[in-house]
Coordinates of C-alpha atoms in Angstrom, one line a residue:
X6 CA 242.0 -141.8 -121.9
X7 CA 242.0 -142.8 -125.4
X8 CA 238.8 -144.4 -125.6
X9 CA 237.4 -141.3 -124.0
X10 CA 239.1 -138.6 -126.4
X11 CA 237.3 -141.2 -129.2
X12 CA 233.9 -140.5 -127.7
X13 CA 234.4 -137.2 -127.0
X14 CA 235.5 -136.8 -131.1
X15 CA 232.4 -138.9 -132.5
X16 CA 229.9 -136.1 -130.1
X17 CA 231.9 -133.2 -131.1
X18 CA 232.0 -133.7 -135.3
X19 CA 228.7 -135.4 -135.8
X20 CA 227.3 -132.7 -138.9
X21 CA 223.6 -132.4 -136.7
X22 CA 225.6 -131.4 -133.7
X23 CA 228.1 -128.8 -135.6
X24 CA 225.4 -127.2 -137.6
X25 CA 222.8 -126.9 -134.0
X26 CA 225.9 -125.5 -131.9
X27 CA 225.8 -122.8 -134.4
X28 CA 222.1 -122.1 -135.0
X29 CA 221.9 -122.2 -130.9
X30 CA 224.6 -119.6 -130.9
X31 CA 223.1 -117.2 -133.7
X32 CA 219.7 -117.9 -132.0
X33 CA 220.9 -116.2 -129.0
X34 CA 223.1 -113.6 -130.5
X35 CA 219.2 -112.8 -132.7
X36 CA 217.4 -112.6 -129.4
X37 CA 220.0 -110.3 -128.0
X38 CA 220.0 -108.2 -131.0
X39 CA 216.2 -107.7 -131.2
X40 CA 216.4 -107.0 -127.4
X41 CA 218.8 -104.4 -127.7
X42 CA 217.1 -102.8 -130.7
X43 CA 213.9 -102.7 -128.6
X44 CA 215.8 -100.3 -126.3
X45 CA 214.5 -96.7 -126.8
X46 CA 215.3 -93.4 -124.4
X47 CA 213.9 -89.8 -124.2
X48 CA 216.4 -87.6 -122.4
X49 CA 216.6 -83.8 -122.4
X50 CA 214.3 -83.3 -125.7
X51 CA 216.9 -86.2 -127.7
X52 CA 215.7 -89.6 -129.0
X53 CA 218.1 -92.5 -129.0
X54 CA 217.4 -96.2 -129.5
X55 CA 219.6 -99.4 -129.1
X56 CA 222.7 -99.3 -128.2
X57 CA 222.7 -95.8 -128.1
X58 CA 219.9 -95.7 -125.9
X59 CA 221.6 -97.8 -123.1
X60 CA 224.6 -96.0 -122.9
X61 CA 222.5 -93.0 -122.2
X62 CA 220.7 -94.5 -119.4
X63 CA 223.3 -96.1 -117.7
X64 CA 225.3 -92.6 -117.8
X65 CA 222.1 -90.4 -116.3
X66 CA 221.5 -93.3 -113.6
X67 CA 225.1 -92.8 -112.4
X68 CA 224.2 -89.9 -110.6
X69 CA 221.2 -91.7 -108.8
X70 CA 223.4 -95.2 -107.9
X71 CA 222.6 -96.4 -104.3
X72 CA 219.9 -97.0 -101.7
X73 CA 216.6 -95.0 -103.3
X74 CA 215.5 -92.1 -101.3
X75 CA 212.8 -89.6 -101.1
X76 CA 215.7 -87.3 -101.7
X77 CA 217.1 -89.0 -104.9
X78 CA 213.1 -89.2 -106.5
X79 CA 212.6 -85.8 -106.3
X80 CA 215.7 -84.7 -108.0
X81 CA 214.9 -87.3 -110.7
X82 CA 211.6 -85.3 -111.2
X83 CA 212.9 -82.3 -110.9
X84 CA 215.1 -83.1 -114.0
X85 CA 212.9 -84.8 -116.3
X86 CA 209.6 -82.9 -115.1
X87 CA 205.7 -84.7 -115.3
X88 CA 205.6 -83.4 -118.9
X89 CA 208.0 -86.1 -119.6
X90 CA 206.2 -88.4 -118.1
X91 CA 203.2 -87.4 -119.3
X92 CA 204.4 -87.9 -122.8
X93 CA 206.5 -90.6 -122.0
X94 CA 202.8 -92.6 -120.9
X95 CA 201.3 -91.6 -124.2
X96 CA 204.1 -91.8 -126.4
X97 CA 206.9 -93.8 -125.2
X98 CA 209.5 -90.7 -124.9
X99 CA 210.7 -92.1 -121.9
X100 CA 214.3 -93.1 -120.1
X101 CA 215.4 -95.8 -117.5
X102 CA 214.7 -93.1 -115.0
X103 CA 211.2 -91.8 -115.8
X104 CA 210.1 -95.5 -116.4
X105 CA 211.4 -96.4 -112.9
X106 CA 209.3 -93.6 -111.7
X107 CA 206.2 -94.5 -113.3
X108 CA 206.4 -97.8 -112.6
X109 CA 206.2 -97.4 -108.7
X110 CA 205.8 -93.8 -107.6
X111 CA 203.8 -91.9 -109.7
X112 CA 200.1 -91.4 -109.6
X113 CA 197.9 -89.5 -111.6
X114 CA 196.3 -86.0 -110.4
X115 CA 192.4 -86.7 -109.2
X116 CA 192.1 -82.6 -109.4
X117 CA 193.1 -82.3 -113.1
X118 CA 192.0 -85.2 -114.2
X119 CA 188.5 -84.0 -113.7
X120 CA 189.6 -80.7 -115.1
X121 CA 190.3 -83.0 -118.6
X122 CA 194.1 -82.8 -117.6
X123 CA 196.5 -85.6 -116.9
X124 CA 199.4 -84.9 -115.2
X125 CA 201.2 -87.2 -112.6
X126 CA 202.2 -86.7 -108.7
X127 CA 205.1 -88.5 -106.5
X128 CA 203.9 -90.6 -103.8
X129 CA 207.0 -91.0 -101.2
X130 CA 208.8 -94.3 -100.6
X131 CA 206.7 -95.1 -97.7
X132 CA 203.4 -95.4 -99.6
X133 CA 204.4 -97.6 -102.6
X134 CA 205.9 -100.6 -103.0
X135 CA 209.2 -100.5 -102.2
X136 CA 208.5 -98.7 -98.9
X137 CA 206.7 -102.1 -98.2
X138 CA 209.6 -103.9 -98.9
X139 CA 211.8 -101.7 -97.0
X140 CA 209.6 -102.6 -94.0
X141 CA 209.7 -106.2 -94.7
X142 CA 213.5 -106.3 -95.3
X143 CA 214.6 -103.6 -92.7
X144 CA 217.0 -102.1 -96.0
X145 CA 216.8 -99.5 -98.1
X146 CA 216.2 -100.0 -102.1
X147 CA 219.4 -100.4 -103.4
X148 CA 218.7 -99.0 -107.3
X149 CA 221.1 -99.3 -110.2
X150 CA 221.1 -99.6 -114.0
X151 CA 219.5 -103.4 -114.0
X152 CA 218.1 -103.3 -117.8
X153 CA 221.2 -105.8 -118.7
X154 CA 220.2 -108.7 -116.2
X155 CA 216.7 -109.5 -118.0
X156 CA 218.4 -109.6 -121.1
X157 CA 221.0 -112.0 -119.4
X158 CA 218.2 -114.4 -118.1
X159 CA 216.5 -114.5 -121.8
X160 CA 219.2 -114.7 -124.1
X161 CA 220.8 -118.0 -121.8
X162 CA 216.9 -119.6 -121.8
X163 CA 216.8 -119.8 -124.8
X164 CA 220.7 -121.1 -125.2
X165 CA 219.5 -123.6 -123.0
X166 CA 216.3 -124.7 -124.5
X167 CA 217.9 -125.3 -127.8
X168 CA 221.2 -126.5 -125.9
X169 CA 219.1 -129.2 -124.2
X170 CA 217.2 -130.5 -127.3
X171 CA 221.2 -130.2 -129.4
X172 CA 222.4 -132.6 -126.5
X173 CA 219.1 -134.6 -126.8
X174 CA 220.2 -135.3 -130.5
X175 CA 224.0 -135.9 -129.7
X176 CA 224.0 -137.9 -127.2
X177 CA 220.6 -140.2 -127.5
X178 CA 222.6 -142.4 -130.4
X179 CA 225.7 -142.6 -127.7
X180 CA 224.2 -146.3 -126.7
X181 CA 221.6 -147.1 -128.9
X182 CA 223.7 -146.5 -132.1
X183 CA 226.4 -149.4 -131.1
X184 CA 223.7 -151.7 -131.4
X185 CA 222.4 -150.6 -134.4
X186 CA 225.9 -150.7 -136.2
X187 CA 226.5 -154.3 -134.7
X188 CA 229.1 -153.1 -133.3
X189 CA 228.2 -154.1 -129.3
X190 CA 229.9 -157.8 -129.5
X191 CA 232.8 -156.1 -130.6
X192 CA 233.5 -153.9 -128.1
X193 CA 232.4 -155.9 -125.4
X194 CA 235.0 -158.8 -126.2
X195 CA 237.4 -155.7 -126.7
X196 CA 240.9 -155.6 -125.0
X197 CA 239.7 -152.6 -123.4
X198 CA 236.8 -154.0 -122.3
X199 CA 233.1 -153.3 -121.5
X200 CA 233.4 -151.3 -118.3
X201 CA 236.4 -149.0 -119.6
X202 CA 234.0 -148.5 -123.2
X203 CA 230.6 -147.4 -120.2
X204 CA 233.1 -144.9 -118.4
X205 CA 234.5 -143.4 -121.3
X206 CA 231.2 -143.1 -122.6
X207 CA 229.6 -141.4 -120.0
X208 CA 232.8 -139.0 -119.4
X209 CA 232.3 -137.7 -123.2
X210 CA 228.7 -137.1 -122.5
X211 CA 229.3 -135.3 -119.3
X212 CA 232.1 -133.0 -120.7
X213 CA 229.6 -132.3 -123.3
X214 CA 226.9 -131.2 -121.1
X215 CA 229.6 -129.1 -118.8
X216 CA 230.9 -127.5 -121.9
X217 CA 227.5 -127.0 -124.0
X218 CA 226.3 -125.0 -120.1
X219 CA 229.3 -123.4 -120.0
X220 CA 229.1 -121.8 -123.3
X221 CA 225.4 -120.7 -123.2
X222 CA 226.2 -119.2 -120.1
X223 CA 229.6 -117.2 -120.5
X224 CA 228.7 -116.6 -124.1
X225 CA 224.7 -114.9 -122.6
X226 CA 227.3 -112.9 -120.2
X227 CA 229.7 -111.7 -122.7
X228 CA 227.4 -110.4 -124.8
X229 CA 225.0 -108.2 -122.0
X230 CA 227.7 -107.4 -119.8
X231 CA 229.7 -106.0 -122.9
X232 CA 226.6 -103.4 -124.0
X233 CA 224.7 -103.3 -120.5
X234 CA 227.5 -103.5 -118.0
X235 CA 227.3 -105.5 -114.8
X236 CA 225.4 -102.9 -112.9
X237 CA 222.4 -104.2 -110.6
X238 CA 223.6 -107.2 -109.3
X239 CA 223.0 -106.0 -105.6
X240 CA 219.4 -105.0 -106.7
X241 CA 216.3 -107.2 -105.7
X242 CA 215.1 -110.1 -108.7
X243 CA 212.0 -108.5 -108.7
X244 CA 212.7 -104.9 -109.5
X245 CA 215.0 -106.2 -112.1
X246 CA 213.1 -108.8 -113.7
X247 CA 209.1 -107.7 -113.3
X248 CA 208.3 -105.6 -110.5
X249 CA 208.7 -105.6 -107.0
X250 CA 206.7 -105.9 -103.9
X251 CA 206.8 -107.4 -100.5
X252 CA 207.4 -111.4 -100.9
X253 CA 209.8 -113.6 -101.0
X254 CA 210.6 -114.8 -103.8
X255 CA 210.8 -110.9 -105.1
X256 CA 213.2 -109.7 -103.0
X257 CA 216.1 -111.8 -104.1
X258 CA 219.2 -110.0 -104.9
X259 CA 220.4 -110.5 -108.3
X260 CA 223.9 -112.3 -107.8
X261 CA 221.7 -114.6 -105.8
X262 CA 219.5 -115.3 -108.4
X263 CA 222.0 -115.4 -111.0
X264 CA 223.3 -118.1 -109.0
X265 CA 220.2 -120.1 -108.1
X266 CA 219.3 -119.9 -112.1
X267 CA 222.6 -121.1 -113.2
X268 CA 223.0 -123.9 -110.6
X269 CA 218.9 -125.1 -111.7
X270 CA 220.5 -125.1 -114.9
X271 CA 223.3 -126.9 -114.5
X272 CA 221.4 -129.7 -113.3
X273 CA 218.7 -129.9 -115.8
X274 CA 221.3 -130.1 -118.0
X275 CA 223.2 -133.2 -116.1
X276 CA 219.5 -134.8 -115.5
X277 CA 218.6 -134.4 -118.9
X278 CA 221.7 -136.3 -120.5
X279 CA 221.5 -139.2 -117.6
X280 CA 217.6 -140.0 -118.6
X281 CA 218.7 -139.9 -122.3
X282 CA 221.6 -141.9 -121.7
X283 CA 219.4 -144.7 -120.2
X284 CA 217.0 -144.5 -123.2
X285 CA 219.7 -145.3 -125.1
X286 CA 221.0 -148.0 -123.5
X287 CA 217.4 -149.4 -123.5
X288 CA 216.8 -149.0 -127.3
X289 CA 217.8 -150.8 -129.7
X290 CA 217.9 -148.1 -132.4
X291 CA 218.7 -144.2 -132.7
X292 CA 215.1 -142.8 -133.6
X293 CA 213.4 -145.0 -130.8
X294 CA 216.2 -143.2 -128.4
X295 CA 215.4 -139.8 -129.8
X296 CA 211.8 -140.1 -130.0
X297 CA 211.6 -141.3 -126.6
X298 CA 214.4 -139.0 -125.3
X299 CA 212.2 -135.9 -126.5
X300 CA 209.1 -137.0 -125.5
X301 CA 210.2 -137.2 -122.1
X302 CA 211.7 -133.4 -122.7
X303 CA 208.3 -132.6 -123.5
X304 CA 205.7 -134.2 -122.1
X305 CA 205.8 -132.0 -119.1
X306 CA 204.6 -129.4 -121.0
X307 CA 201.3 -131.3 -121.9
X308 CA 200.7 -132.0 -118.4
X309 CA 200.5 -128.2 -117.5
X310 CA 198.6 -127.4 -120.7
X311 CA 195.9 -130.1 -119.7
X312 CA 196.2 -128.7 -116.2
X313 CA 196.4 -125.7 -116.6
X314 CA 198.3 -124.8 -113.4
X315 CA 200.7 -127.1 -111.4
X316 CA 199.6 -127.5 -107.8
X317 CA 199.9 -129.6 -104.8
X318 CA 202.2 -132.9 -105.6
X319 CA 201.5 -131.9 -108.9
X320 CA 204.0 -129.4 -108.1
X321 CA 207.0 -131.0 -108.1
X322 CA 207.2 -131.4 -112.0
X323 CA 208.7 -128.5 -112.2
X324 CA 211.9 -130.5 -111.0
X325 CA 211.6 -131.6 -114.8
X326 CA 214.6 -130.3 -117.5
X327 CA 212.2 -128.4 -119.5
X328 CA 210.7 -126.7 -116.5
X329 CA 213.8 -125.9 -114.0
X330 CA 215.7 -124.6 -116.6
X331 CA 213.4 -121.9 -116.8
X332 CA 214.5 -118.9 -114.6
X333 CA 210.5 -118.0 -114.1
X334 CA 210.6 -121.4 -111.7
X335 CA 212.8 -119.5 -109.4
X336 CA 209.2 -117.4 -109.1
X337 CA 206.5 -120.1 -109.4
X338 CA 208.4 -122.4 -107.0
X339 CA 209.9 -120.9 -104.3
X340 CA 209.3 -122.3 -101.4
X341 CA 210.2 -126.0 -102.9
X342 CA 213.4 -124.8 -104.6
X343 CA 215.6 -126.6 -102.4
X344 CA 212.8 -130.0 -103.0
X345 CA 213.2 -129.3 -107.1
X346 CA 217.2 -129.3 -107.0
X347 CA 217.1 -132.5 -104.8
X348 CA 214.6 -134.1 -107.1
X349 CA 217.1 -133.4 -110.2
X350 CA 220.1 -134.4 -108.8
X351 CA 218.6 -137.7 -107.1
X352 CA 217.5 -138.6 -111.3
X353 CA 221.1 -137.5 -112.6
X354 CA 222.4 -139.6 -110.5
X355 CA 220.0 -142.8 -110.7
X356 CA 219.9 -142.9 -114.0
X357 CA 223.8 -142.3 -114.6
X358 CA 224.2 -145.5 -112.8
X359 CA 221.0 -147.6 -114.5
X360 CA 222.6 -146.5 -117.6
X361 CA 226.0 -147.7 -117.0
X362 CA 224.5 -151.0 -115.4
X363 CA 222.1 -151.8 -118.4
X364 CA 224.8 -151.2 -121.0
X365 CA 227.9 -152.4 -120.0
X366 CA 226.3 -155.0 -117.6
X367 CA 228.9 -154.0 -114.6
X368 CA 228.1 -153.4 -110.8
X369 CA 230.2 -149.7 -110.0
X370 CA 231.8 -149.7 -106.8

């Protein structure tokens, strides 16, 4: 326990780690801010933006909570009216509602659009989208105020894209820098010798990663549930992320995804310190670890630019930290989801153990 709590200290106060736990968190807390600013509604002839405007939406979609009906969109039109949408598609005086309307149900006149007028007209549940995926589901569309779940899923990407290159930095020095100090004779011939010194090591770094994910995570949380509320959890992925229609990977309900995304997380994160780990019990100094350690963060994304588009085995990069931790994988690789979180658990665990066996030169039992 002691050598662990002096691991866990040298992580926690290095100055570079301090100072990128805080940029990470104002980086988020920006991206949240500029989201939320970005927020305008148009109801009953009243303009409000930001946090104004999302308390205003949530309070008019109250009324219209629960499986969408025929019923339910033509009371919404009846209360904001085609003017409103009409302006609201040339001037952006629209509201959660209207948008949700024009998004999937309305159409534009063919009669007065060759008189030189636009105005709109309701198709019914059956002929858009949804009514396709109410056919392919056998349920109804279950619609609530889901604005605050996108926000969720970008503020915590980009926690965790700047949390995985802040524990790339921490923790790529864990190995390599006791060989660069000189101080790897030392602790070998140690009283608490070489195996206690690996698992200490390795329990910092883990506590680390567990605490750094926890963070971005409750932290992305706090902040949208506290403006946004926790509304639209039992709405599809698709309707609540980009837009929905009949497949599978669209027609995920949003605690699910939330879920899937924070458990693909979770595990790039654990993958991500094992393969740096074992760079750093390979090098022999901190920039080679850290070099190497973010080149293998990043090549990934050379491979797709060169590609252009992952298919076949190709694929099955996507299992890679800077790809899975991405909540848009959840889209692009469905149907090998369950393949991808294999694939990252099989490396956190291989190279957890190759670390342990090149530096402290033990077999674990």
């Amino acid at each position: 326990m002691r050598l662990y709590k002096m691991e866990l200290y040298k992580l926690c106060h290095k100055k570079f780690f301090i100072w990128g736990f805080a940029v990470m968190a104002a980086a988020m807390l920006y991206i949240f801010y500029m989201q939320l600013m970005n927020e305008a509604s148009w109801i009953d002839g009243l303009g409000y933006t930001g946090y104004s405007a999302v308390q205003a939406d949530r309070r008019i979609t109250e009324e219209f909570k629960g499986v969408m009906t025929d019923e339910k969109v033509q009371r919404i039109v009846e209360k904001y009216g085609y003017e409103q949408f009409l302006y609201g598609k040339l001037y952006g005086e629209t509201n959660f509602l209207s948008e949700f309307i024009l998004d999937y149900l309305a159409v534009v006149s063919e009669k007065d659009l060759e008189k030189g007028k636009i105005t709109y007209v309701t198709k019914s549940l059956d002929e858009s989208d949804l009514g396709k995926v109410t056919a392919m589901t056998g349920k109804g569309i279950v619609f609530e105020y889901y604005k605050g779940w996108q926000v969720f899923v970008n503020v915590s990407m980009v926690g965790l894209l700047m949390g995985s290159i802040l524990l790339i930095f921490d923790i790529s020095s864990m190995f390599s820098g006791e060989k660069q100090s000189k101080m790897l004779p030392l602790l070998f011939t140690s009283a608490e010798g070489a195996k206690k010194d690996v698992y200490a090591k390795l329990a910092a770094a883990f506590t680390i990663v567990i605490s750094l994910w926890l963070f971005i995570m409750l932290f992305a949380l706090l902040m949208c549930g506290s403006v946004y509320g926790l509304d639209g959890l039992n709405c599809y992925d698709g309707l609540a992320l980009s837009h929905l229609w009949p497949e599978p990977s669209r027609i995920i309900p949003m605690y699910k995804f939330i879920l899937i995304q924070s458990a693909l997380s979770f595990l790039s994160l654990h993958s991500l310190c094992a393969v740096t780990l074992f760079i750093s019990a390979c090098c022999k100094n901190n920039f080679n670890s850290v070099t190497i350690a973010l080149a293998y963060f990043g090549l990934p994304v050379l491979v797709l630019a060169i590609s252009g588009e992952l298919t076949g085995i190709l694929e099955y990069i996507y299992a890679a930290p800077v790809f899975i931790i991405l909540y848009m994988i959840i889209f692009k690789g469905y149907n090998i989801l369950g393949q991808l979180s294999l694939i990252s658990a099989a490396v956190f665990v291989i190279f957890a153990c190759a670390a342990c066996l090149k530096y402290g030169r033990v077999i674990l039992k």
